[in-house]
Amino acid sequence: MEKILKNKKILVTAGPTWVAIDKVRVITNIFSGKLGLIIAETAQKMGANVVFMFGPGRISVPENKKIKVLRFKYFDDLLNLVKENIKQGRFDAIIHSAAVSDYMPLPSKEKKIKSGKKNLAIKFKPTIKIVDLIRKIDSKAFLVKFKLEVGLSEKELIDVAYKSMLQSNADLMVANDFEMAAVGESDHRAFIINPEKTIKEVTGKKNIALNLLKIIASKI
């Protein structure tokens, strides 16, 4: 594979985050982190120095001494890893594909909520937008944001994703609809969108990773 990212430093986040209900229960999401792993592995084959932050996804991460793997479980774990690593050294590109929790329960006073309750109400508060924090910490890194929506038309998905990209001051957006993403590895379909609203439709996780990284390489 052509070393078009030789000596570039790239951070990839992937996988879900947990938020705690009590000491023993969590809320998470169904995403595996597979696309993020493929992006990290492909970037390394292209010559990049890769830091891969991986949450409690359903896939295993093959041992690769050329990729620095940092594990996290909870939202706060990822938040702290992102802040620490970006402050320690400048990345050429940051690909934020992790499926991050948008809300977290307010702290429970109980170590373990007792069973047998007829009704259980849990109050939530919004989490910090990690992707927006990334841009505040490092204004120069090439930032890739991911957006997933459910039940939108292609036009609606692209419009929502484009607006979200501009709000976060990201350099590139990867837009997914749930039905397009929750399929086999070769059938995953996504739209890669830039600030000029040029749209590239790509099918297959490996093709998404390859096309995304080629665009990044041309920009950094």
Tab-separated table of C-alpha atoms in Angstrom:
chain	number	residue	atom	x	y	z
A	1	MET	CA	0.000	0.000	0.000
A	2	GLU	CA	1.286	3.455	-0.935
A	3	LYS	CA	2.754	5.301	2.074
A	4	ILE	CA	0.801	8.502	1.493
A	5	LEU	CA	0.570	9.157	5.247
A	6	LYS	CA	4.204	8.455	6.066
A	7	ASN	CA	5.221	9.962	9.415
A	8	LYS	CA	1.853	11.657	9.888
A	9	LYS	CA	0.435	11.400	13.401
A	10	ILE	CA	-3.217	10.343	13.431
A	11	LEU	CA	-5.667	9.808	16.277
A	12	VAL	CA	-8.669	7.531	15.722
A	13	THR	CA	-11.450	7.062	18.286
A	14	ALA	CA	-13.876	4.155	17.931
A	15	GLY	CA	-16.414	2.034	19.749
A	16	PRO	CA	-19.218	2.919	22.170
A	17	THR	CA	-18.994	4.615	25.553
A	18	TRP	CA	-20.673	3.574	28.792
A	19	VAL	CA	-22.513	5.891	31.171
A	20	ALA	CA	-23.320	4.609	34.651
A	21	ILE	CA	-26.813	4.197	36.095
A	22	ASP	CA	-25.410	2.963	39.393
A	23	LYS	CA	-22.280	1.115	40.517
A	24	VAL	CA	-23.094	-2.031	38.509
A	25	ARG	CA	-25.285	-0.941	35.580
A	26	VAL	CA	-24.539	1.083	32.475
A	27	ILE	CA	-26.232	2.462	29.364
A	28	THR	CA	-24.400	2.068	26.079
A	29	ASN	CA	-25.182	1.627	22.371
A	30	ILE	CA	-25.012	-1.161	19.816
A	31	PHE	CA	-22.037	-0.010	17.730
A	32	SER	CA	-18.964	-2.222	17.473
A	33	GLY	CA	-16.144	0.136	16.457
A	34	LYS	CA	-15.328	-2.003	13.401
A	35	LEU	CA	-15.103	0.896	10.949
A	36	GLY	CA	-12.802	2.823	13.291
A	37	LEU	CA	-10.529	-0.201	13.596
A	38	ILE	CA	-10.340	-0.556	9.814
A	39	ILE	CA	-9.512	3.155	9.513
A	40	ALA	CA	-6.734	2.843	12.117
A	41	GLU	CA	-5.230	-0.262	10.493
A	42	THR	CA	-5.408	1.257	7.003
A	43	ALA	CA	-3.790	4.495	8.186
A	44	GLN	CA	-0.933	2.524	9.728
A	45	LYS	CA	-0.405	0.613	6.451
A	46	MET	CA	-0.241	3.994	4.707
A	47	GLY	CA	2.680	4.930	6.957
A	48	ALA	CA	0.953	6.917	9.697
A	49	ASN	CA	1.827	6.814	13.381
A	50	VAL	CA	-1.570	5.856	14.792
A	51	VAL	CA	-3.060	6.263	18.246
A	52	PHE	CA	-6.245	4.194	18.459
A	53	MET	CA	-8.686	4.850	21.305
A	54	PHE	CA	-11.113	1.943	21.509
A	55	GLY	CA	-14.188	1.564	23.704
A	56	PRO	CA	-16.061	-1.551	24.844
A	57	GLY	CA	-17.114	-2.643	21.359
A	58	ARG	CA	-18.024	-6.172	20.329
A	59	ILE	CA	-14.935	-6.808	18.217
A	60	SER	CA	-11.445	-7.828	19.237
A	61	VAL	CA	-8.481	-5.671	18.293
A	62	PRO	CA	-5.659	-7.702	16.728
A	63	GLU	CA	-2.256	-7.155	18.269
A	64	ASN	CA	-0.344	-4.621	16.223
A	65	LYS	CA	2.817	-3.200	17.740
A	66	LYS	CA	2.773	-0.391	15.170
A	67	ILE	CA	-0.520	1.000	16.519
A	68	LYS	CA	-0.748	2.483	20.009
A	69	VAL	CA	-4.035	1.207	21.466
A	70	LEU	CA	-5.625	3.065	24.378
A	71	ARG	CA	-8.686	1.437	25.916
A	72	PHE	CA	-11.649	3.186	27.492
A	73	LYS	CA	-15.050	2.128	28.816
A	74	TYR	CA	-16.869	5.105	30.285
A	75	PHE	CA	-17.590	8.472	28.678
A	76	ASP	CA	-15.303	10.206	31.171
A	77	ASP	CA	-12.488	7.777	30.299
A	78	LEU	CA	-12.633	8.804	26.641
A	79	LEU	CA	-12.960	12.474	27.515
A	80	ASN	CA	-9.822	12.356	29.675
A	81	LEU	CA	-7.846	10.340	27.102
A	82	VAL	CA	-8.704	12.797	24.355
A	83	LYS	CA	-7.757	15.837	26.429
A	84	GLU	CA	-4.498	14.339	27.697
A	85	ASN	CA	-3.262	13.037	24.348
A	86	ILE	CA	-4.113	16.087	22.271
A	87	LYS	CA	-2.469	18.391	24.811
A	88	GLN	CA	0.674	16.216	24.946
A	89	GLY	CA	1.422	16.224	21.230
A	90	ARG	CA	0.008	17.667	18.045
A	91	PHE	CA	-1.841	15.305	15.693
A	92	ASP	CA	-1.941	15.927	11.964
A	93	ALA	CA	-5.448	14.443	11.809
A	94	ILE	CA	-8.079	13.386	14.338
A	95	ILE	CA	-10.747	10.949	13.169
A	96	HIS	CA	-13.499	10.912	15.781
A	97	SER	CA	-15.614	7.882	14.879
A	98	ALA	CA	-16.480	6.771	18.439
A	99	ALA	CA	-20.195	6.364	19.180
A	100	VAL	CA	-20.226	8.741	22.126
A	101	SER	CA	-23.093	8.974	24.615
A	102	ASP	CA	-25.116	12.174	24.171
A	103	TYR	CA	-26.651	11.947	27.650
A	104	MET	CA	-25.651	10.552	31.022
A	105	PRO	CA	-27.793	9.806	34.072
A	106	LEU	CA	-27.573	12.173	36.994
A	107	PRO	CA	-25.520	10.531	39.752
A	108	SER	CA	-27.444	7.903	41.699
A	109	LYS	CA	-27.307	7.941	45.497
A	110	GLU	CA	-27.648	4.173	45.505
A	111	LYS	CA	-24.698	1.857	44.946
A	112	LYS	CA	-27.112	-0.599	43.354
A	113	ILE	CA	-30.688	0.337	42.530
A	114	LYS	CA	-32.893	-2.256	44.178
A	115	SER	CA	-35.013	-4.576	42.081
A	116	GLY	CA	-38.767	-4.876	42.544
A	117	LYS	CA	-39.653	-1.244	41.872
A	118	LYS	CA	-42.969	-0.799	40.034
A	119	ASN	CA	-41.660	2.305	38.298
A	120	LEU	CA	-38.128	3.591	37.945
A	121	ALA	CA	-37.410	7.078	36.616
A	122	ILE	CA	-33.878	8.059	35.659
A	123	LYS	CA	-33.010	11.689	34.948
A	124	PHE	CA	-30.364	12.538	32.364
A	125	LYS	CA	-28.159	15.501	31.517
A	126	PRO	CA	-26.328	16.252	28.234
A	127	THR	CA	-22.706	15.162	27.962
A	128	ILE	CA	-19.907	17.402	26.763
A	129	LYS	CA	-19.500	17.343	22.979
A	130	ILE	CA	-16.037	15.795	22.729
A	131	VAL	CA	-15.704	16.654	19.035
A	132	ASP	CA	-16.237	20.347	19.816
A	133	LEU	CA	-13.706	20.160	22.645
A	134	ILE	CA	-11.141	18.664	20.244
A	135	ARG	CA	-11.352	21.708	18.008
A	136	LYS	CA	-10.932	24.044	20.994
A	137	ILE	CA	-7.809	22.225	22.200
A	138	ASP	CA	-6.226	21.924	18.751
A	139	SER	CA	-7.379	24.367	16.099
A	140	LYS	CA	-4.919	23.103	13.475
A	141	ALA	CA	-5.457	19.327	13.319
A	142	PHE	CA	-7.508	18.062	10.390
A	143	LEU	CA	-10.727	17.017	12.136
A	144	VAL	CA	-13.106	14.346	10.840
A	145	LYS	CA	-16.521	14.089	12.448
A	146	PHE	CA	-19.023	11.230	12.138
A	147	LYS	CA	-22.796	11.600	12.126
A	148	LEU	CA	-25.433	8.885	12.345
A	149	GLU	CA	-29.166	9.454	12.007
A	150	VAL	CA	-32.181	7.152	11.887
A	151	GLY	CA	-34.971	7.203	9.320
A	152	LEU	CA	-33.949	10.234	7.279
A	153	SER	CA	-33.909	10.526	3.509
A	154	GLU	CA	-30.495	10.849	1.877
A	155	LYS	CA	-31.032	14.576	1.361
A	156	GLU	CA	-32.115	15.068	4.979
A	157	LEU	CA	-29.138	13.066	6.235
A	158	ILE	CA	-26.680	15.078	4.149
A	159	ASP	CA	-28.237	18.395	5.191
A	160	VAL	CA	-28.173	17.482	8.902
A	161	ALA	CA	-24.606	16.154	8.663
A	162	TYR	CA	-23.359	19.208	6.775
A	163	LYS	CA	-24.857	21.574	9.342
A	164	SER	CA	-23.306	19.497	12.150
A	165	MET	CA	-19.900	19.638	10.466
A	166	LEU	CA	-20.030	23.425	10.268
A	167	GLN	CA	-21.173	23.718	13.892
A	168	SER	CA	-18.122	21.769	15.067
A	169	ASN	CA	-15.775	23.499	12.627
A	170	ALA	CA	-14.752	20.076	11.338
A	171	ASP	CA	-12.845	19.629	8.074
A	172	LEU	CA	-14.723	16.550	6.904
A	173	MET	CA	-17.884	14.656	7.785
A	174	VAL	CA	-18.785	11.002	7.391
A	175	ALA	CA	-22.587	10.711	7.349
A	176	ASN	CA	-24.385	7.422	7.999
A	177	ASP	CA	-27.997	6.383	8.215
A	178	PHE	CA	-28.639	3.561	10.694
A	179	GLU	CA	-30.026	1.269	8.007
A	180	MET	CA	-26.955	1.889	5.839
A	181	ALA	CA	-24.516	1.262	8.703
A	182	ALA	CA	-26.137	-1.687	10.498
A	183	VAL	CA	-25.382	-4.094	7.663
A	184	GLY	CA	-22.524	-6.315	6.574
A	185	GLU	CA	-19.012	-4.945	6.276
A	186	SER	CA	-19.154	-4.842	2.472
A	187	ASP	CA	-22.619	-3.205	2.369
A	188	HIS	CA	-22.047	-0.291	4.743
A	189	ARG	CA	-22.804	2.885	2.780
A	190	ALA	CA	-21.713	6.359	3.849
A	191	PHE	CA	-21.391	9.887	2.500
A	192	ILE	CA	-18.111	11.790	2.878
A	193	ILE	CA	-18.832	15.532	2.886
A	194	ASN	CA	-16.444	18.501	2.849
A	195	PRO	CA	-17.098	22.160	3.752
A	196	GLU	CA	-17.758	22.981	0.065
A	197	LYS	CA	-20.543	20.367	0.258
A	198	THR	CA	-18.853	18.093	-2.225
A	199	ILE	CA	-20.348	14.686	-1.506
A	200	LYS	CA	-18.681	11.335	-2.123
A	201	GLU	CA	-20.836	8.220	-1.660
A	202	VAL	CA	-18.830	5.135	-0.711
A	203	THR	CA	-19.902	1.543	-0.049
A	204	GLY	CA	-18.022	-0.981	2.099
A	205	LYS	CA	-16.146	-0.286	5.328
A	206	LYS	CA	-12.734	-0.837	3.701
A	207	ASN	CA	-13.616	1.505	0.846
A	208	ILE	CA	-14.913	4.115	3.296
A	209	ALA	CA	-11.634	3.955	5.222
A	210	LEU	CA	-9.514	4.058	2.058
A	211	ASN	CA	-11.357	6.977	0.480
A	212	LEU	CA	-11.454	8.919	3.741
A	213	LEU	CA	-7.714	8.525	4.319
A	214	LYS	CA	-6.868	9.462	0.732
A	215	ILE	CA	-8.783	12.703	1.177
A	216	ILE	CA	-7.034	13.372	4.490
A	217	ALA	CA	-3.627	12.655	2.897
A	218	SER	CA	-4.326	15.201	0.178
A	219	LYS	CA	-5.087	17.852	2.808
A	220	ILE	CA	-2.279	17.332	5.316
